Short mmCIF file of C-alpha atoms and ligand atoms in Angstrom, two decimals:
data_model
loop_
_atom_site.label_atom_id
_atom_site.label_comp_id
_atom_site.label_asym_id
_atom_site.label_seq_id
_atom_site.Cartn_x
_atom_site.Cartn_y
_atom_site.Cartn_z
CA UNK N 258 0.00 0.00 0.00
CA UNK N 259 1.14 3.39 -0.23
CA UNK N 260 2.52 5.07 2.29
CA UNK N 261 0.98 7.45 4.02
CA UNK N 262 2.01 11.08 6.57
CA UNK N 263 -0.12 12.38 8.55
CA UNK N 264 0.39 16.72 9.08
CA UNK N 265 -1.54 18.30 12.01
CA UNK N 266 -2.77 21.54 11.18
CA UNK N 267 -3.68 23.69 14.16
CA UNK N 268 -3.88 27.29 15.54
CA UNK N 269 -3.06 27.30 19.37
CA UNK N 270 -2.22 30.16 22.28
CA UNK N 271 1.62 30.32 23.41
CA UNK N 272 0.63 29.91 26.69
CA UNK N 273 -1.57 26.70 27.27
CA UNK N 274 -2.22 25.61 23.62
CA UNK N 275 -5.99 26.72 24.14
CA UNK N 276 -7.42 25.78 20.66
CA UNK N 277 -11.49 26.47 21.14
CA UNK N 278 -14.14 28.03 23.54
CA UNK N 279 -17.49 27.14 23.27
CA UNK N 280 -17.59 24.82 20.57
CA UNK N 281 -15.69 27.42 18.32
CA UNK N 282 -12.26 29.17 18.13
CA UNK N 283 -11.19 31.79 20.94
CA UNK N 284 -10.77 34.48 18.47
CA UNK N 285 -11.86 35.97 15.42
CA UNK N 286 -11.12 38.43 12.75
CA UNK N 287 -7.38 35.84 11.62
CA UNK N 288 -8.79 36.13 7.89
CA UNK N 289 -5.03 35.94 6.52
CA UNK N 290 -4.05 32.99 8.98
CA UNK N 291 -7.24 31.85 7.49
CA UNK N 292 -6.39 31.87 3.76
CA UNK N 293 -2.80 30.73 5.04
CA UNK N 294 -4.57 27.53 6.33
CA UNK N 295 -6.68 27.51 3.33
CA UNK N 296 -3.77 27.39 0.57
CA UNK N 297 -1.60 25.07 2.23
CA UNK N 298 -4.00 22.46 3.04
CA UNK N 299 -5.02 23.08 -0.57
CA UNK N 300 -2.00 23.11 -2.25
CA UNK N 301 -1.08 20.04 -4.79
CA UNK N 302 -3.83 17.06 -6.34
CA UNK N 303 -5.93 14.83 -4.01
CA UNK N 304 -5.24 16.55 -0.79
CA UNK N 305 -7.49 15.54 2.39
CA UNK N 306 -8.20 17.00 5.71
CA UNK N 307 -9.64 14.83 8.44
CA UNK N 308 -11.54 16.10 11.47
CA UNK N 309 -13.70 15.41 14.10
CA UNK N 310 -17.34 15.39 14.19
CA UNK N 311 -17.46 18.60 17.07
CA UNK N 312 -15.18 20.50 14.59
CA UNK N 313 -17.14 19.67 11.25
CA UNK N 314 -20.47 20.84 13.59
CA UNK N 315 -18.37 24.27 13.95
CA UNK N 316 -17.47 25.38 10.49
CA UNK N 317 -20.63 27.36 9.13
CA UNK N 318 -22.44 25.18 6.50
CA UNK N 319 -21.79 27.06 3.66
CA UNK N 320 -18.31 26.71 3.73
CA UNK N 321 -18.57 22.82 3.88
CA UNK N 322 -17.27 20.76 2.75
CA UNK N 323 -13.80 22.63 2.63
CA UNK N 324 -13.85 23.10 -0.98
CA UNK N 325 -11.01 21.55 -2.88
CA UNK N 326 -9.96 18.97 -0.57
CA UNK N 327 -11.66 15.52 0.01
CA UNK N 328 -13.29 16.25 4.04
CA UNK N 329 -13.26 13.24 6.00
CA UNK N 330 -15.61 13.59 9.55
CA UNK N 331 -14.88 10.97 12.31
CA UNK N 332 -17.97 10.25 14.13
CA UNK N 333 -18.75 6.66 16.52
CA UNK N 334 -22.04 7.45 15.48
CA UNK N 335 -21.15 6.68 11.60
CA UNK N 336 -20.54 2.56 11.00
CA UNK N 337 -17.74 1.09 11.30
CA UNK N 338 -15.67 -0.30 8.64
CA UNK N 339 -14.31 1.00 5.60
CA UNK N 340 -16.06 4.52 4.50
CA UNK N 341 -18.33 4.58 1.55
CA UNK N 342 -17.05 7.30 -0.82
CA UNK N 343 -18.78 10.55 -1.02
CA UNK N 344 -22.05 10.59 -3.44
CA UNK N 345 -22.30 13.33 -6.02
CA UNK N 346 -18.36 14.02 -6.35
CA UNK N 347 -15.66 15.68 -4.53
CA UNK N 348 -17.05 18.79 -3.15
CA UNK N 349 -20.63 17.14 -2.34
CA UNK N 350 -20.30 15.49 1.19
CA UNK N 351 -18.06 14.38 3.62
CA UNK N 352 -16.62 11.30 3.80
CA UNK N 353 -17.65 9.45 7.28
CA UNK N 354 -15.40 7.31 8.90
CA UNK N 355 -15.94 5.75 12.34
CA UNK N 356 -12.51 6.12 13.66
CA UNK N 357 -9.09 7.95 12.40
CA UNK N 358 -7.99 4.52 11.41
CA UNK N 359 -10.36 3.75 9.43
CA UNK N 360 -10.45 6.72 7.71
CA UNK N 361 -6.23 6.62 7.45
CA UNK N 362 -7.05 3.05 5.77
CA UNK N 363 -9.55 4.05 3.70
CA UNK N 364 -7.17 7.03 2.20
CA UNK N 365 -4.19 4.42 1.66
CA UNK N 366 -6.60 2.20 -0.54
CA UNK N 367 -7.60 5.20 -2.53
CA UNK N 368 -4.18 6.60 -3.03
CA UNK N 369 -3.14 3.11 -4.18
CA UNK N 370 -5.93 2.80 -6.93
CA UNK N 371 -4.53 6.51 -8.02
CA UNK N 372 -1.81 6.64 -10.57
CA UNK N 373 1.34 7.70 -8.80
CA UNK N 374 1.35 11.19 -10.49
CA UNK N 375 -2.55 11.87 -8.60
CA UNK N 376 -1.76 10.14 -5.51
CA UNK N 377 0.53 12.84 -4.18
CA UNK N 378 -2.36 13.93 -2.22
CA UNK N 379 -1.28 14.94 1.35
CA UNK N 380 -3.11 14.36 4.35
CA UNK N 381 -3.91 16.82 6.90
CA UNK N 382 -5.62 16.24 10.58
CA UNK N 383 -7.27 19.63 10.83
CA UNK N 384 -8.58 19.28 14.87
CA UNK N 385 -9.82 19.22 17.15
CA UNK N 386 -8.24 18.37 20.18
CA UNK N 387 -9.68 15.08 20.53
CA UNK N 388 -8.46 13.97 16.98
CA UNK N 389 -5.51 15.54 17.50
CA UNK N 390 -4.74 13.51 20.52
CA UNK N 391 -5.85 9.93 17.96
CA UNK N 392 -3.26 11.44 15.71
CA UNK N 393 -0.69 11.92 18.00
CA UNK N 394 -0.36 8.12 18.87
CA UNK N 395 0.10 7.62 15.31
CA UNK N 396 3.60 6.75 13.61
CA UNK N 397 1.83 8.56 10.78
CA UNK N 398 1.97 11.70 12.35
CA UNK N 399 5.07 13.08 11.25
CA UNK N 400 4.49 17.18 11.49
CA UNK N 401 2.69 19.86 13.06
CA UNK N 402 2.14 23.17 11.38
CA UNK N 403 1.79 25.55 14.46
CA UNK N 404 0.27 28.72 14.40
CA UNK N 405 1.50 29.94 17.36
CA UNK N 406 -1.02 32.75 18.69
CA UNK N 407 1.24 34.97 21.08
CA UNK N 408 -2.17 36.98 22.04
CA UNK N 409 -3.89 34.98 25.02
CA UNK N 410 -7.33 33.86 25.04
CA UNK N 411 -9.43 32.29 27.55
CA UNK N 412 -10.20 28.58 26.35
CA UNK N 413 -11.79 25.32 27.18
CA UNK N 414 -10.07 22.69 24.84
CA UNK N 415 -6.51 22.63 24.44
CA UNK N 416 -4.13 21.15 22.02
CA UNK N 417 -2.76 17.34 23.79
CA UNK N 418 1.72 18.18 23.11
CA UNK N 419 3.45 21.45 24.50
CA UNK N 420 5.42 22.32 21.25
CA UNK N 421 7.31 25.53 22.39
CA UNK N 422 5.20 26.65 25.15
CA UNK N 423 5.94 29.23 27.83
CA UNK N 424 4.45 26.89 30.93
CA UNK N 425 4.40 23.21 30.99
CA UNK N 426 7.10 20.90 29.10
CA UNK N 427 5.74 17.33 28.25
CA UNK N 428 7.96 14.29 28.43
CA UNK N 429 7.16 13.87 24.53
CA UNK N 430 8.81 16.96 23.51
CA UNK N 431 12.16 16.46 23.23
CA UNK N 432 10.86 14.26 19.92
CA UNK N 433 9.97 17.39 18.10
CA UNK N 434 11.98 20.03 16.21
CA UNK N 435 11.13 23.52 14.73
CA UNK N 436 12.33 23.56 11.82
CA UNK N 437 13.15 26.78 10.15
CA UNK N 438 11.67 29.29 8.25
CA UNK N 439 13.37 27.86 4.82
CA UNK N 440 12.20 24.60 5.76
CA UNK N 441 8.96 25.76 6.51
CA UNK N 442 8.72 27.56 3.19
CA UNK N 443 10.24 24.59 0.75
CA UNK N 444 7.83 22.34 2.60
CA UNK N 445 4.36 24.15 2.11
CA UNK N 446 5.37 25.86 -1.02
CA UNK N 447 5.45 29.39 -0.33
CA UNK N 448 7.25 32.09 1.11
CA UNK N 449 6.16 33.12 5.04
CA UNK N 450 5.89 36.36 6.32
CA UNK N 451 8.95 37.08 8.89
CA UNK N 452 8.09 37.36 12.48
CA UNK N 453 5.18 38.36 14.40
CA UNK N 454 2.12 39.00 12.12
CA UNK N 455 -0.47 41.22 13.95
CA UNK N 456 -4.15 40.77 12.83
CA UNK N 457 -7.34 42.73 14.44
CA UNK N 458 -5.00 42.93 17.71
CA UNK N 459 -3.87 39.19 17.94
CA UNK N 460 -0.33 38.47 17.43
CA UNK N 461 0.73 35.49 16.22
CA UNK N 462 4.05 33.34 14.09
CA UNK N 463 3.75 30.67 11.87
CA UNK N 464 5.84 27.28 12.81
CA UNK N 465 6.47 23.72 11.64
CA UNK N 466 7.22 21.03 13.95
CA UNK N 467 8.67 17.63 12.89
CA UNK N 468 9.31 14.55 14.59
CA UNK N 469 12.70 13.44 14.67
P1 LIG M 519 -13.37 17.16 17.83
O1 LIG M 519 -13.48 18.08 16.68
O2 LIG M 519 -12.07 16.45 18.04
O3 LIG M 519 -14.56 16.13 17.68
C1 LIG M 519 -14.85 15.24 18.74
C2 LIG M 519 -15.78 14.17 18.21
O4 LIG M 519 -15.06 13.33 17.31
C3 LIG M 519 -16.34 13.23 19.28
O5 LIG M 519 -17.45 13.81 19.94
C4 LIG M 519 -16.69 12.04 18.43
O6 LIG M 519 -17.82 12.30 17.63
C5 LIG M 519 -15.52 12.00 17.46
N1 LIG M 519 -14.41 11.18 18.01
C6 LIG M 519 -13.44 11.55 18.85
N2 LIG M 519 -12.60 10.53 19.10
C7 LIG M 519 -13.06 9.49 18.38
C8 LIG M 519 -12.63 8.17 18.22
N3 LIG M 519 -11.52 7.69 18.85
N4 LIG M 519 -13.32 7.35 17.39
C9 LIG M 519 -14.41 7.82 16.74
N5 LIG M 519 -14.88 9.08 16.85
C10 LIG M 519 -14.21 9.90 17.67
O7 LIG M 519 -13.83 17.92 19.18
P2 LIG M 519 -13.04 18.76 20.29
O8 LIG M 519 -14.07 19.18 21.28
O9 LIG M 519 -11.84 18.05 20.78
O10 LIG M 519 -12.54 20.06 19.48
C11 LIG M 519 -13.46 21.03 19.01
C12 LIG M 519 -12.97 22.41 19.40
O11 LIG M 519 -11.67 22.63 18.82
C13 LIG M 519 -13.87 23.53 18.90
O12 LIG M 519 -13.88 24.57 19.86
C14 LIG M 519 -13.16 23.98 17.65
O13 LIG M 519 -13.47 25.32 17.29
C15 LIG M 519 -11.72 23.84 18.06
N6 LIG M 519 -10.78 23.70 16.94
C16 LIG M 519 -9.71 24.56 16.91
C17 LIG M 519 -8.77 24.46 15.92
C18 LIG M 519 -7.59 25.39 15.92
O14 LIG M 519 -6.69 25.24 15.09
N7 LIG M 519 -7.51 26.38 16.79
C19 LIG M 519 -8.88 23.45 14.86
C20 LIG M 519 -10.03 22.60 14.99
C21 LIG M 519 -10.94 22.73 16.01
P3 LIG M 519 -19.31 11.79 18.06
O15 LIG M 519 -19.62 12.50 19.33
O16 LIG M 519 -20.17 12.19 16.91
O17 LIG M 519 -19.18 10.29 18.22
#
């Protein structure tokens, strides 16, 4: 089969990695961290981004599916085994798998029907924190793209590995690097903005993590 990498895609505060509040995210108004995420999880053929049912609930429903990548929701409410693909193309519905590896499985069988030139597709795990944490436990899981919001917000879920936070250090993150900004650039195909960016008020840096 072919092989597959999982990157985790997330936006989290400096200080705690608070990701959400009430169902949605602790700020507003990041429409250029927005696009960022948009492009890069675009970027390329055959990309997909997998998420959890509480996240798919929170994007508004006329932006979803998130249009030009194949959306996969994990539910335990959808059946298990292998997902059924989406009716009425691409863009129409979500794909629902019952866990993240059956959705991870599912992906490797349709990469492997693709010729090798379409099944460059890249995978992204796009929250929240309780697919994040499924993810995590994966060998798959090779990178985190960090969007490291330097502004604090008050927040009730919280991303499950301290990459380069100011409080608590986990015994898990000695396994992960930040790359640089050239390596952060080749890898998503663009250049990045130097330094702080400051949006609305809210500070924030873009990162990539790796596991070495
Ligand atoms: P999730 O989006 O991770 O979804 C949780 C749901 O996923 C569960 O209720 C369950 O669905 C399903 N699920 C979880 N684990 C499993 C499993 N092992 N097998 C099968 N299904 C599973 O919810 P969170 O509450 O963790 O995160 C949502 C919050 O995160 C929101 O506030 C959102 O705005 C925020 N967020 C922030 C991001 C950021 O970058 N800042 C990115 C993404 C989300 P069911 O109940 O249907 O069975």
């Amino acid at each position: 089969l072919a092989p597959l990498e999982l990157t985790l895609v997330v936006a989290a505060t400096a200080r705690d990695m608070g990701i959400g509040a009430n169902g949605g995210l602790p700020w507003t108004g990041l429409r250029k961290e927005m696009a960022y995420f948009a492009r890069v999880t675009k970027r390329g053929d055959n990309n997909a981004v997998i998420m959890g049912r509480k996240t798919w609930d929170s994007i508004p429903p006329k932006f979803r599916p998130l249009r030009g990548r194949l959306n996969v929701v994990i539910s335990r409410s959808f059946a298990s085994g292998l997902p059924k693909d989406p009716a009425g193309g691409p863009d129409a519905s979500p794909v629902e798998a019952s866990s993240l590896e059956a959705a991870l499985e599912y992906l490797r069988q349709k990469k492997t029907a693709m010729t090798s030139e379409s099944g460059s597709g890249r995978v992204f795990v796009i929250g929240g924190a309780q697919i994040y944490a499924a993810a995590l436990g994966l060998a798959e899981t090779r990178r985190v793209l960090l969007t490291r919001v330097v502004s604090d917000f008050s927040c009730d879920t919280f991303f499950p590995l301290a990459l380069g936070t100011t409080t608590e250090k986990t015994a898990d993150v000695p396994k992960w690097v930040q790359r640089s900004r050239a390596e952060h650039a080749a890898w998503i195909g663009e250049e990045l903005p130097e330094g702080t960016q400051t949006e609305n008020g809210t500070e924030y840096e873009y990162q990539m993590w790796e596991r070495v």
